[in-house]
Coordinates of C-alpha atoms in Angstrom, one line a residue:
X1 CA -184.6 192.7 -36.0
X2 CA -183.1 196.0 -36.0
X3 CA -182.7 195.9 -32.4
X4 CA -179.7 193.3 -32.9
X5 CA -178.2 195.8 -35.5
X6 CA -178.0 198.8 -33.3
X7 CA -176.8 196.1 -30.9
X8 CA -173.5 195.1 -32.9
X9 CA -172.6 199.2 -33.2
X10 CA -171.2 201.8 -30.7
X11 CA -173.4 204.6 -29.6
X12 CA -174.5 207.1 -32.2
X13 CA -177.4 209.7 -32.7
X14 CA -180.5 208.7 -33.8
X15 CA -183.5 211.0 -34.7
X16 CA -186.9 209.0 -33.5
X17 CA -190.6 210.9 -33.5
X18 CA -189.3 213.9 -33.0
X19 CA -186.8 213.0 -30.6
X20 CA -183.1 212.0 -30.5
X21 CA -181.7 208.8 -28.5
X22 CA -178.3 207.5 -27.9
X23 CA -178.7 204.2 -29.6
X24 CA -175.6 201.7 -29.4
X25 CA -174.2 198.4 -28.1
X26 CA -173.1 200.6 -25.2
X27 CA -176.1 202.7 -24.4
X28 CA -180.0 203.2 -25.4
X29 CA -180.8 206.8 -24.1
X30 CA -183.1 210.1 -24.9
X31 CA -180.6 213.0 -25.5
X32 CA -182.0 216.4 -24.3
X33 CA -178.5 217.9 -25.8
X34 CA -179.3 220.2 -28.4
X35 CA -176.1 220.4 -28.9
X36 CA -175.9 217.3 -30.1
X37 CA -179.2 217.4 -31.7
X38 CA -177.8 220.3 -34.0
X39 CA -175.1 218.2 -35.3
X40 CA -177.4 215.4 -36.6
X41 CA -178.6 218.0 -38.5
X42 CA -175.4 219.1 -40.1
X43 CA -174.2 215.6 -40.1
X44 CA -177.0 215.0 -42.1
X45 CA -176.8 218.3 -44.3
X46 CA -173.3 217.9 -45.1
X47 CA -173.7 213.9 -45.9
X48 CA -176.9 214.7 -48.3
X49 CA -174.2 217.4 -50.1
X50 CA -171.4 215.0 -50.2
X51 CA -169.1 216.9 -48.1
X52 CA -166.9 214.2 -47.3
X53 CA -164.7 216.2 -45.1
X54 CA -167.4 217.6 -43.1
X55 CA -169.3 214.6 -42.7
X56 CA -166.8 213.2 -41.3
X57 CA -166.1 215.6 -38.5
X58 CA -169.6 215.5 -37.5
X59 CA -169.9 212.3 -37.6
X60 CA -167.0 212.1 -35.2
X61 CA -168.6 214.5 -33.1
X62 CA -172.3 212.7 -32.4
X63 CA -169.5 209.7 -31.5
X64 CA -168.2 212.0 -29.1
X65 CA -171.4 213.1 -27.6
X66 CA -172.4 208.8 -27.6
X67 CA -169.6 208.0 -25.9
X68 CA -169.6 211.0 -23.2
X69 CA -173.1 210.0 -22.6
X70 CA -172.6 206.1 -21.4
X71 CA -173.4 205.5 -17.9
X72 CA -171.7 203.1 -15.7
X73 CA -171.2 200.5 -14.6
X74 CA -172.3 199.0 -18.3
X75 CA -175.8 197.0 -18.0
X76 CA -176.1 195.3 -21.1
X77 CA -179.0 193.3 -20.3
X78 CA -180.9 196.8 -19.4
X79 CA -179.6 198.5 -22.7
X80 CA -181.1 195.5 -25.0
X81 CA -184.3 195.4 -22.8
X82 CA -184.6 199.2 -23.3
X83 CA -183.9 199.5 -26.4
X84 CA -186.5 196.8 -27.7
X85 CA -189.3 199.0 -25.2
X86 CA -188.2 201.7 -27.3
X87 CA -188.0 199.9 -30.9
X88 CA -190.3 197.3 -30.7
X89 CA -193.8 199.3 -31.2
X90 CA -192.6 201.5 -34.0
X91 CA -195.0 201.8 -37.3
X92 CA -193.2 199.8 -40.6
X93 CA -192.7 203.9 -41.9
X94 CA -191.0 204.3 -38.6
X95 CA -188.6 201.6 -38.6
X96 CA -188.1 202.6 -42.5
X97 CA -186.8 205.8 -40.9
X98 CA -184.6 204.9 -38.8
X99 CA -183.2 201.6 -41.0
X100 CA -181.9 204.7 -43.5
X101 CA -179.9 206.6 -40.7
X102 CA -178.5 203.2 -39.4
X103 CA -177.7 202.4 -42.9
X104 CA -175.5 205.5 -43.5
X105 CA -174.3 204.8 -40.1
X106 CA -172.7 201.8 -41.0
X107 CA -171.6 203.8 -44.1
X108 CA -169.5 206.1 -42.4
X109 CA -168.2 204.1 -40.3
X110 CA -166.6 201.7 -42.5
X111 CA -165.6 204.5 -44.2
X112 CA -164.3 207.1 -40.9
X113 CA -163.6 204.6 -38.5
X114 CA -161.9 201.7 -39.8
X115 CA -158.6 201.2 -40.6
X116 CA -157.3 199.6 -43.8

């Protein structure tokens, strides 16, 4: 299930109806940040154009905003419990929709956060 996926990642951006959550092994959260919600979009822009450099620093910056966003003290048994509330009644075209951007997630961060 793609619950266990997001599970095995740190926090990242995810766009969702409409709405943008915090979705990670860390954290399962709504951002109201539009801040943050702007730089899915250019994260995304810049991605779809292949701007490697630039994809990269937004990339890093949604990170940012994940990881500014945890609360403590870590409840993991909450997060997973949450996030399969949020997840689990999604359409098929929904989950479609978010399988992509967790996709190129896991794209970019083989390719911006790992060493080697």
């Amino acid at each position: 299930m793609i619950t266990e996926r997001f599970l095995k990642h740190p926090g990242f951006l995810y766009e969702l109806k409409g709405n943008y959550y915090f979705l990670g092994k860390w954290i399962c959260k709504e951002c109201t940040d539009t801040d943050a919600a702007d730089c899915v979009f250019m994260y995304r822009m810049n991605r779809n154009a292949k701007e490697n450099t630039e994809t990269n620093m937004y990339f890093q910056k949604i990170r940012a905003y994940a990881d500014f966003a945890l609360e403590v003290p870590y409840n993991p048994a909450k997060i997973k419990k949450d996030m399969t509330a949020l997840l689990e009644p999604l359409s098929e075209d929904e989950i479609s929709v978010l399988q992509k951007q967790l996709d190129d997630f896991e794209e970019d961060y083989r390719k911006y956060c790992t060493v080697g």
